[in-house]
Coordinates of C-alpha atoms in Angstrom, one line a residue:
Chain A
M1 CA 74.5 -77.2 31.3
S2 CA 72.9 -75.4 34.7
D3 CA 76.3 -75.1 36.0
H4 CA 77.3 -71.9 34.5
H5 CA 73.5 -70.4 35.7
N6 CA 72.8 -71.6 39.5
S7 CA 77.0 -70.7 40.0
H8 CA 74.3 -66.9 41.5
V9 CA 72.8 -68.9 43.7
N10 CA 73.3 -67.3 47.4
Y11 CA 72.8 -70.5 49.0
L12 CA 73.1 -69.5 52.2
A13 CA 69.8 -67.4 52.3
V14 CA 68.8 -70.6 50.5
F15 CA 69.5 -71.9 53.3
I16 CA 68.6 -69.4 56.0
A17 CA 65.4 -69.5 55.0
L18 CA 65.2 -73.0 55.4
C19 CA 66.0 -72.8 58.8
V20 CA 63.4 -69.6 59.5
F21 CA 60.2 -72.3 58.3
T22 CA 61.7 -75.2 60.0
G23 CA 61.3 -73.0 63.2
I24 CA 57.9 -72.1 61.9
S25 CA 57.2 -75.6 62.4
V26 CA 58.3 -76.1 65.7
L27 CA 56.6 -73.2 66.9
T28 CA 53.0 -74.5 66.0
D29 CA 54.0 -77.3 67.8
V30 CA 55.1 -75.1 70.7
I31 CA 52.2 -72.7 71.1
H32 CA 50.1 -75.3 70.5
I33 CA 46.9 -74.7 67.8
P34 CA 43.7 -76.8 69.4
N35 CA 42.5 -77.1 65.5
K36 CA 44.5 -80.3 64.2
A37 CA 42.8 -78.6 60.4
V38 CA 44.6 -75.7 60.9
L39 CA 47.7 -76.6 62.1
A40 CA 47.9 -79.8 59.1
V41 CA 47.6 -77.0 57.1
I42 CA 49.9 -73.8 58.4
V43 CA 52.7 -76.9 58.8
L44 CA 51.7 -78.6 55.4
A45 CA 52.3 -75.2 53.5
V46 CA 55.2 -74.4 55.6
A47 CA 56.8 -78.1 54.4
S48 CA 55.4 -77.4 51.1
A49 CA 57.5 -74.1 51.2
K50 CA 60.5 -75.8 51.8
A51 CA 60.4 -78.7 49.7
L52 CA 60.7 -75.9 46.5
C53 CA 63.1 -73.7 47.5
V54 CA 65.5 -77.8 48.5
M55 CA 63.7 -78.8 45.1
A56 CA 64.8 -75.3 43.2
F57 CA 67.7 -73.6 44.1
F58 CA 69.2 -76.9 45.3
M59 CA 68.1 -79.5 43.3
H60 CA 68.9 -76.5 40.6
L61 CA 65.3 -77.5 38.8
K62 CA 64.6 -74.2 38.2
F63 CA 67.2 -73.2 35.8
E64 CA 66.8 -76.4 33.6
G65 CA 64.5 -77.7 31.0
K66 CA 61.7 -78.6 30.2
W67 CA 62.5 -82.2 30.4
K68 CA 62.3 -81.7 34.4
Y69 CA 58.0 -81.3 33.3
V70 CA 57.9 -84.5 30.7
L71 CA 60.7 -86.8 33.4
L72 CA 58.4 -85.8 36.6
A73 CA 54.9 -85.0 35.8
P74 CA 53.5 -88.6 35.2
T75 CA 55.4 -89.8 39.0
T76 CA 54.0 -86.7 41.0
I77 CA 50.3 -88.0 39.3
L78 CA 50.7 -91.5 40.1
A79 CA 51.9 -90.4 43.4
I80 CA 49.1 -88.3 44.8
G81 CA 47.5 -90.4 42.7
L82 CA 47.1 -93.1 44.9
P83 CA 46.3 -91.6 48.0
L84 CA 43.0 -90.1 46.5
A85 CA 41.8 -93.8 45.9
L86 CA 42.6 -95.0 48.9
L87 CA 40.9 -92.5 50.4
P88 CA 37.7 -92.6 49.7
D89 CA 37.2 -96.6 50.9
V90 CA 40.2 -96.0 54.5
G91 CA 40.3 -92.9 55.1
V92 CA 36.1 -91.8 55.3
H93 CA 34.4 -93.5 56.6
Y94 CA 30.9 -92.9 54.7
Y95 CA 29.6 -97.1 56.2
M96 CA 29.3 -98.4 59.4
I97 CA 32.3 -100.4 61.0
D98 CA 32.9 -102.7 64.0
V99 CA 36.1 -101.8 65.4
P100 CA 37.0 -103.2 68.7
Q101 CA 39.6 -100.1 69.5
I102 CA 36.8 -98.0 69.6
E103 CA 33.9 -100.2 71.3
A104 CA 36.7 -100.0 73.6
G105 CA 36.8 -97.1 74.3
E106 CA 33.3 -96.1 74.4
S107 CA 32.3 -98.2 77.0
E108 CA 34.3 -97.0 80.2
S109 CA 35.5 -100.0 82.0
G110 CA 34.7 -103.2 82.6
H111 CA 32.8 -103.8 79.5
S112 CA 35.1 -104.3 77.1
A113 CA 35.2 -107.8 76.7
E114 CA 31.3 -107.6 76.9
S115 CA 31.9 -105.4 73.6
A116 CA 35.2 -107.3 72.1
A117 CA 32.6 -111.0 72.3
D118 CA 29.4 -108.3 70.5
A119 CA 31.7 -107.6 67.5
D120 CA 32.5 -111.4 67.4
E121 CA 29.4 -112.0 66.8
H122 CA 29.0 -109.6 63.4
G123 CA 31.9 -111.3 62.6
D124 CA 34.6 -108.8 63.2
S125 CA 37.7 -111.1 62.6
H126 CA 40.3 -109.1 64.8
T127 CA 38.4 -109.6 68.2
S128 CA 38.2 -113.2 67.4
E129 CA 41.8 -114.0 66.6
H130 CA 42.6 -111.7 70.0
E131 CA 40.3 -113.8 72.4
A132 CA 41.6 -117.2 70.6
A133 CA 44.8 -115.9 71.7
E134 CA 43.3 -115.5 75.3
T135 CA 41.8 -118.6 75.5
E136 CA 45.3 -119.4 75.1
H137 CA 47.1 -117.3 77.4
Chain B
M1 CA 73.1 -91.0 -2.5
S2 CA 75.0 -91.6 0.4
H3 CA 74.2 -91.7 4.4
A4 CA 77.5 -90.7 5.5
P5 CA 78.6 -88.6 7.7
A6 CA 80.3 -85.7 7.5
A7 CA 83.2 -85.7 9.6
S8 CA 83.5 -82.1 10.1
H9 CA 80.2 -82.7 12.1
A10 CA 79.9 -82.8 15.6
P11 CA 78.8 -85.6 16.9
L12 CA 74.5 -86.2 16.9
K13 CA 73.6 -86.1 21.1
M14 CA 69.6 -87.3 21.1
G15 CA 67.4 -87.0 23.9
I16 CA 68.4 -84.7 26.9
P17 CA 70.6 -82.2 26.9
I18 CA 72.3 -83.5 30.6
P19 CA 74.4 -86.1 31.6
N20 CA 72.9 -90.2 31.3
S21 CA 74.4 -90.7 34.8
K22 CA 72.2 -87.1 35.7
L23 CA 69.7 -88.2 33.9
G24 CA 69.7 -91.9 35.3
M25 CA 69.9 -90.4 38.9
W26 CA 66.4 -88.6 38.0
L27 CA 64.7 -91.5 36.5
F28 CA 65.4 -93.5 39.9
L29 CA 64.2 -89.7 41.7
G30 CA 61.2 -90.4 40.1
T31 CA 60.5 -94.4 41.4
E32 CA 62.3 -93.5 44.9
I33 CA 58.6 -89.9 45.1
M34 CA 56.2 -93.0 43.9
F35 CA 58.5 -95.1 46.5
F36 CA 57.0 -92.9 49.6
T37 CA 54.7 -91.3 48.5
A38 CA 52.8 -94.3 48.0
F39 CA 54.4 -94.9 52.5
I40 CA 53.1 -91.8 53.5
G41 CA 50.3 -91.5 51.5
T42 CA 48.8 -94.7 53.5
Y43 CA 49.5 -92.9 56.6
I44 CA 47.4 -89.8 55.7
V45 CA 44.7 -92.5 54.7
C46 CA 44.8 -94.8 57.7
R47 CA 45.0 -92.0 60.4
L48 CA 42.2 -90.1 58.4
G49 CA 40.2 -93.6 59.0
S50 CA 41.4 -94.4 62.6
P51 CA 39.1 -91.9 65.2
G52 CA 41.0 -92.2 68.4
W53 CA 45.2 -92.1 66.6
P54 CA 47.7 -91.8 69.6
Q55 CA 48.7 -88.3 69.7
D56 CA 49.3 -87.1 73.4
T57 CA 52.8 -87.3 73.3
E58 CA 53.3 -88.9 76.7
V59 CA 52.3 -91.6 75.0
T60 CA 53.6 -92.2 71.6
H61 CA 57.2 -91.2 73.3
I62 CA 57.9 -88.9 69.7
S63 CA 59.5 -85.3 71.1
I64 CA 59.3 -82.4 69.0
W65 CA 62.1 -81.0 69.5
A66 CA 64.5 -84.3 68.7
G67 CA 62.4 -84.3 65.0
G68 CA 63.6 -80.5 64.9
F69 CA 67.2 -81.0 65.4
N70 CA 67.4 -84.0 62.4
T71 CA 65.6 -81.6 60.1
F72 CA 68.2 -79.0 60.8
V73 CA 70.5 -81.7 60.2
L74 CA 69.7 -82.4 57.2
L75 CA 68.7 -79.4 55.5
T76 CA 73.0 -78.2 56.8
S77 CA 73.8 -80.8 55.4
S78 CA 72.2 -80.5 52.3
F79 CA 73.4 -76.9 52.0
F80 CA 77.0 -78.7 52.5
V81 CA 76.0 -80.9 49.7
V82 CA 75.8 -77.8 47.1
K83 CA 78.9 -76.0 48.3
A84 CA 80.4 -79.8 47.7
H85 CA 78.8 -79.7 44.2
E86 CA 79.4 -75.8 43.6
A87 CA 83.6 -76.0 44.7
M88 CA 83.6 -79.4 41.8
V89 CA 82.6 -77.0 39.4
D90 CA 85.1 -74.2 40.6
K91 CA 87.6 -77.3 40.7
R92 CA 87.9 -76.2 44.6
F93 CA 89.0 -80.1 45.4
Q94 CA 89.8 -79.9 49.2
K95 CA 86.7 -77.4 49.7
A96 CA 84.6 -80.2 48.6
N97 CA 86.3 -82.6 50.2
K98 CA 85.8 -80.7 53.5
Y99 CA 82.1 -80.4 52.8
V100 CA 81.7 -84.5 51.7
W101 CA 83.5 -84.6 55.7
G102 CA 80.6 -81.8 56.5
T103 CA 77.6 -83.9 55.8
L104 CA 79.0 -87.0 56.5
L105 CA 79.0 -85.8 60.2
L106 CA 75.9 -85.4 59.6
G107 CA 74.4 -87.8 58.6
F108 CA 76.0 -89.7 61.1
V109 CA 74.6 -87.4 63.6
F110 CA 70.7 -87.8 62.2
L111 CA 71.3 -92.0 62.3
G112 CA 72.7 -90.6 65.9
V113 CA 68.9 -89.0 67.5
K114 CA 66.9 -91.4 65.4
G115 CA 68.4 -93.9 67.0
Y116 CA 68.4 -92.6 70.4
E117 CA 64.6 -91.6 69.4
Y118 CA 64.4 -95.5 68.4
K119 CA 65.8 -96.9 71.9
G120 CA 63.3 -95.1 73.1
K121 CA 59.8 -96.4 71.3
W122 CA 62.3 -100.4 72.1
D123 CA 62.5 -99.1 76.3
H124 CA 59.0 -97.9 76.3
D125 CA 57.9 -101.2 74.3
I126 CA 56.1 -99.0 71.3
L127 CA 56.3 -101.6 69.0
P128 CA 54.2 -103.0 66.5
H129 CA 52.6 -106.1 67.9
H130 CA 53.0 -105.7 71.3
I131 CA 51.0 -103.1 71.4
P132 CA 48.0 -103.7 74.4
E133 CA 45.3 -101.8 72.3
T134 CA 41.7 -102.4 74.4
E135 CA 41.8 -102.6 78.6
A136 CA 41.3 -106.8 77.9
A137 CA 44.0 -106.3 75.8
A138 CA 46.7 -104.4 78.4
V139 CA 45.5 -107.3 81.3
Y140 CA 46.2 -110.2 78.8
K141 CA 50.0 -108.0 78.1
G142 CA 50.6 -107.4 82.0
L143 CA 50.0 -110.9 82.2
G144 CA 51.8 -112.0 80.1
L145 CA 54.9 -109.5 82.0
L146 CA 53.9 -111.6 84.7
N147 CA 54.0 -114.9 83.3
A148 CA 57.6 -113.8 82.0
V149 CA 58.6 -113.0 85.8
V150 CA 57.7 -116.7 86.8
Q151 CA 60.0 -118.4 84.1
S152 CA 63.0 -116.8 83.9
E153 CA 62.4 -117.6 88.7
L154 CA 61.7 -120.8 87.7
V155 CA 64.8 -121.1 85.2
D156 CA 66.7 -119.1 87.6
L157 CA 65.6 -121.7 91.0
T158 CA 66.0 -125.1 88.9
V159 CA 68.9 -124.4 87.2
H160 CA 71.0 -127.0 88.7
L161 CA 68.7 -129.6 86.1
E162 CA 70.1 -128.2 83.7
S163 CA 72.6 -129.6 81.4
D164 CA 73.1 -126.9 79.5
P165 CA 72.5 -123.8 82.1
E166 CA 73.2 -120.5 79.5
R167 CA 70.6 -122.2 77.1
L168 CA 67.8 -120.8 79.2
K169 CA 69.4 -117.9 80.6
R170 CA 68.8 -116.5 76.7
D171 CA 65.5 -117.3 76.6
P172 CA 63.2 -118.3 79.1
D173 CA 60.5 -118.9 76.6
Q174 CA 61.8 -121.8 75.8
L175 CA 61.3 -124.1 78.6
K176 CA 58.4 -126.1 77.6
P177 CA 55.4 -126.7 78.8
L178 CA 56.0 -130.5 80.4
E179 CA 59.7 -129.1 81.6
R180 CA 57.9 -126.5 83.3
E181 CA 55.4 -129.1 85.2
E182 CA 58.6 -131.2 85.9
R183 CA 60.5 -128.2 87.7
H184 CA 57.4 -126.6 89.3
A185 CA 56.7 -129.6 91.2
A186 CA 60.8 -129.5 92.0
V187 CA 60.3 -126.6 93.0
Q188 CA 57.2 -128.1 95.6
A189 CA 58.8 -131.8 96.5
E190 CA 62.8 -129.1 97.7
I191 CA 60.0 -127.2 99.8
A192 CA 59.0 -130.4 100.9
D193 CA 62.4 -130.8 101.7
Q194 CA 63.1 -128.5 103.7
P195 CA 66.5 -126.9 101.7
E196 CA 69.2 -126.5 104.8
L197 CA 70.0 -122.3 103.9
P198 CA 67.1 -120.0 105.2
E199 CA 67.4 -117.4 102.0
R200 CA 67.4 -121.0 99.7
L201 CA 63.8 -121.9 101.2
A202 CA 62.6 -117.7 101.1
E203 CA 63.5 -117.8 97.4
L204 CA 61.6 -121.3 96.6
Q205 CA 58.5 -119.5 98.9
A206 CA 58.5 -116.6 96.6
Y207 CA 58.9 -117.7 93.5
N208 CA 56.1 -120.7 95.1
A209 CA 53.2 -117.4 96.2
L210 CA 54.5 -115.6 92.9
F211 CA 52.6 -118.1 91.1
A212 CA 49.8 -119.0 93.3
E213 CA 49.2 -115.3 92.8
L214 CA 49.4 -115.3 88.7
S215 CA 46.8 -118.4 89.3
R216 CA 44.6 -117.0 90.6
L217 CA 44.6 -114.1 88.7
K218 CA 44.7 -115.9 85.1
D219 CA 41.7 -117.6 86.1
A220 CA 39.9 -114.4 86.9
D221 CA 41.4 -113.5 83.1
Q222 CA 39.4 -116.0 81.6
R223 CA 35.7 -115.5 83.6
E224 CA 36.1 -112.3 82.6
A225 CA 36.3 -111.2 86.3
L226 CA 39.7 -109.1 85.7
S227 CA 39.0 -106.1 84.7
L228 CA 42.4 -103.8 84.3
H229 CA 41.4 -101.3 87.2
D230 CA 40.9 -104.5 88.8
F231 CA 44.3 -105.9 88.0
E232 CA 45.7 -102.0 88.4
H233 CA 44.8 -103.2 92.2
E234 CA 46.0 -106.2 91.9
L235 CA 49.6 -105.0 90.7
E236 CA 49.7 -102.1 93.2
A237 CA 49.4 -105.0 95.8
M238 CA 51.5 -107.4 94.4
H239 CA 54.0 -104.3 94.6
A240 CA 53.6 -104.9 97.8
N241 CA 54.0 -108.1 99.4
Q242 CA 57.2 -108.4 100.9
Q243 CA 58.1 -112.4 99.9
Y244 CA 57.9 -111.8 96.3
G245 CA 57.3 -107.8 95.8
G246 CA 60.5 -106.9 94.9
L247 CA 61.0 -110.1 92.1
I248 CA 57.6 -108.0 89.6
A249 CA 58.6 -104.2 90.8
H250 CA 59.7 -103.9 87.4
V251 CA 56.1 -105.1 86.3
H252 CA 53.5 -102.0 85.8
A253 CA 49.7 -102.3 85.0
P254 CA 50.4 -101.7 80.8
H255 CA 47.4 -99.1 79.3
P256 CA 46.1 -99.8 75.7
I257 CA 46.5 -97.1 73.3
K258 CA 43.9 -97.6 70.7
Y259 CA 45.7 -97.8 67.4
G260 CA 49.2 -98.1 69.0
N261 CA 50.4 -101.2 66.8
L262 CA 49.1 -99.0 63.4
F263 CA 50.8 -96.2 64.7
A264 CA 54.0 -98.2 65.9
S265 CA 54.4 -100.0 62.7
I266 CA 54.0 -96.7 59.9
Y267 CA 55.9 -94.8 62.4
F268 CA 58.6 -97.3 62.3
L269 CA 57.5 -97.9 57.7
L270 CA 58.5 -94.6 57.1
T271 CA 61.0 -93.6 59.4
G272 CA 63.4 -96.8 58.4
F273 CA 62.6 -96.9 55.1
H274 CA 64.1 -92.6 55.7
A275 CA 67.0 -94.5 57.9
L276 CA 67.9 -96.5 54.9
H277 CA 68.2 -93.9 52.1
V278 CA 70.5 -92.6 54.5
I279 CA 72.9 -95.1 54.7
I280 CA 73.0 -95.5 51.1
G281 CA 73.5 -92.0 50.9
L282 CA 76.2 -92.2 53.3
I283 CA 78.0 -94.9 50.5
L284 CA 77.6 -92.5 48.2
F285 CA 79.7 -89.9 49.9
A286 CA 82.1 -92.2 51.5
F287 CA 82.9 -92.8 48.0
V288 CA 83.6 -89.5 46.9
L289 CA 85.9 -89.1 50.7
K290 CA 87.8 -93.1 49.3
Q291 CA 89.3 -90.6 46.4
G292 CA 90.9 -87.7 49.2
N293 CA 93.8 -85.6 47.4
R294 CA 92.6 -87.7 44.2
L295 CA 89.4 -86.0 43.7
N296 CA 89.2 -84.1 40.4
S297 CA 86.7 -83.5 38.0
A298 CA 86.0 -86.3 37.5
W299 CA 83.9 -86.9 40.3
T300 CA 81.4 -83.0 39.8
D301 CA 79.0 -86.0 38.3
W302 CA 78.8 -87.9 41.1
V303 CA 79.3 -85.4 43.7
E304 CA 76.3 -83.6 41.7
N305 CA 74.1 -86.6 41.7
S306 CA 74.5 -88.1 44.9
G307 CA 74.3 -84.7 45.8
L308 CA 70.6 -84.7 44.1
Y309 CA 70.5 -87.9 45.6
W310 CA 71.0 -86.9 49.1
H311 CA 68.4 -83.4 48.6
F312 CA 65.5 -85.6 47.9
V313 CA 66.9 -87.5 51.1
D314 CA 65.6 -84.6 53.1
L315 CA 62.7 -83.5 51.1
V316 CA 61.5 -86.7 52.2
W317 CA 62.2 -85.8 55.9
I318 CA 60.7 -82.0 55.6
F319 CA 57.5 -83.9 55.2
L320 CA 58.3 -86.2 57.4
F321 CA 58.7 -84.0 60.0
P322 CA 55.3 -82.2 60.2
L323 CA 53.8 -85.6 59.1
I324 CA 54.7 -87.3 62.3
Y325 CA 55.5 -85.1 64.6
I326 CA 53.8 -82.1 64.8
I327 CA 50.1 -82.9 63.4

C-alpha cells in the first residue's frame, strides 16, 4: 500500500508552499488588478496549483495505483461537463433578453418605473411580480 | 475435476489493492466532486450571464482578510491531519491525538470566522430575497422599513388592549389589518380625550405624525411619483423632524444592488454547504478524540479516511476563496 512511500514526503514543505500560494492570491487582491480576466486566470491558476499540491501529497494520490484514474476520471468529466453544458444558454448572451435589473441600471433616475412597465409589456414575469408586490404594498 | 481451493494459497483479494473503507471514501468523494462543481459551475455560469454582478466590497461586505485567514486556517488543519495520519502509521498515538486536537480547534476557528462573516451579512441585510435590485424596489423596501417602525409604535402604544402583550412584542407583523385599524382608531380617540401625561400625548402625536407622513409617501409611490432620489430627500427631512425623527433614526434609504439576491443566494449556498462539510468533518475527528489514550492501530484507517474527507473540504475552499473573495 501507499504508506511506505509517502513517509518520505516533507509535509511541512508542502504546507509552506500552500501558504505562499495563498499569499500570492491575497496579494493579487491587494495590488488591485483592473483587468478581471487577467485576475481570474492568475488566481485560478494559483488555486489549481494548490489543489494539485493537496491532492498529490496530502491525499497521497501521487503514490496511489492506477485505480485513481478509473475512479476519478468519470466524476471529473461529468463535473466539467455540467458548467460547459450550461454555459451557452445562461452564461453567454447571444440573444436579447429583458432583464429588469439591466434596464433599471441604464435609466439613470426616475425612469425605472417606466422601463419596468415597458419590460412588463414584453411579458417579463419578474417585473409583473414586482409590480404586483408594489400594488399590494 | 475438483475446484476446491488449495489450503496453502493466500486468500484471494479481488478488486483494488486498498482497504474497502478507503475505496468507499474515494467513491463518496467522487460524488462530492460532482456535488460541489455543480454549485461552483452554476455560480460561474450565472455570474458570466449577469453583467453588473456586485463586486464592490463596500456593497458585498466581503473581506479578503477574513477569507485569506480562513484559507490559512484550513491549510494548517490539513497539514495537521496529514501529520496525524503519519503518526498513526508510526504507532505514535499520543502525537496523533495532539494533531487531531489541533485540527478540531482550527475547524472551530474556521467556523467562528465564517459565523462572524454571516453576522455581518445579516446585519447589513445582505440576504436572499431582501435586496432591492432596482430603484423602485429600493423605495419599496425603504417604505417597508418605515412601515415596520409605525407598526411597532402602534403595538407599543396600544399594548393595554392586548390580552397577551408578549405576542406582539415578539412579532409586530402579527397585527392583523382589522386589529391595526381598531388600534389606530384607539390612538385617535385617546388623542381627542387629551391624556393627562404630556409624555403620553407627545408619543401618541409622534406616532400620528409619522403615520401621516408614511401614508403620504405610500400614496406618492402608488402614483409612481416617488423616485429613490425623492425618497432619500424625504427621509432626510424626516430624520430632522423633532417629533418623530428619533423613532426612525436607524432607517436608511436602501440602495439598489443589481443581482444582489442571486449573489446572496449563491454566497450562502456555497459557503453554507462548505461549512456543513466542515461540521461533519469535525464530528468524524471527535470520534477519534473520544478514544483518548485508547487510540490504537485499529483507528489508522479511520484517521486516513477522515483525513481524505478533510483534505477534500480544504480543496473546495481553495477554489471558493478566489471565486468568491477575489474575482
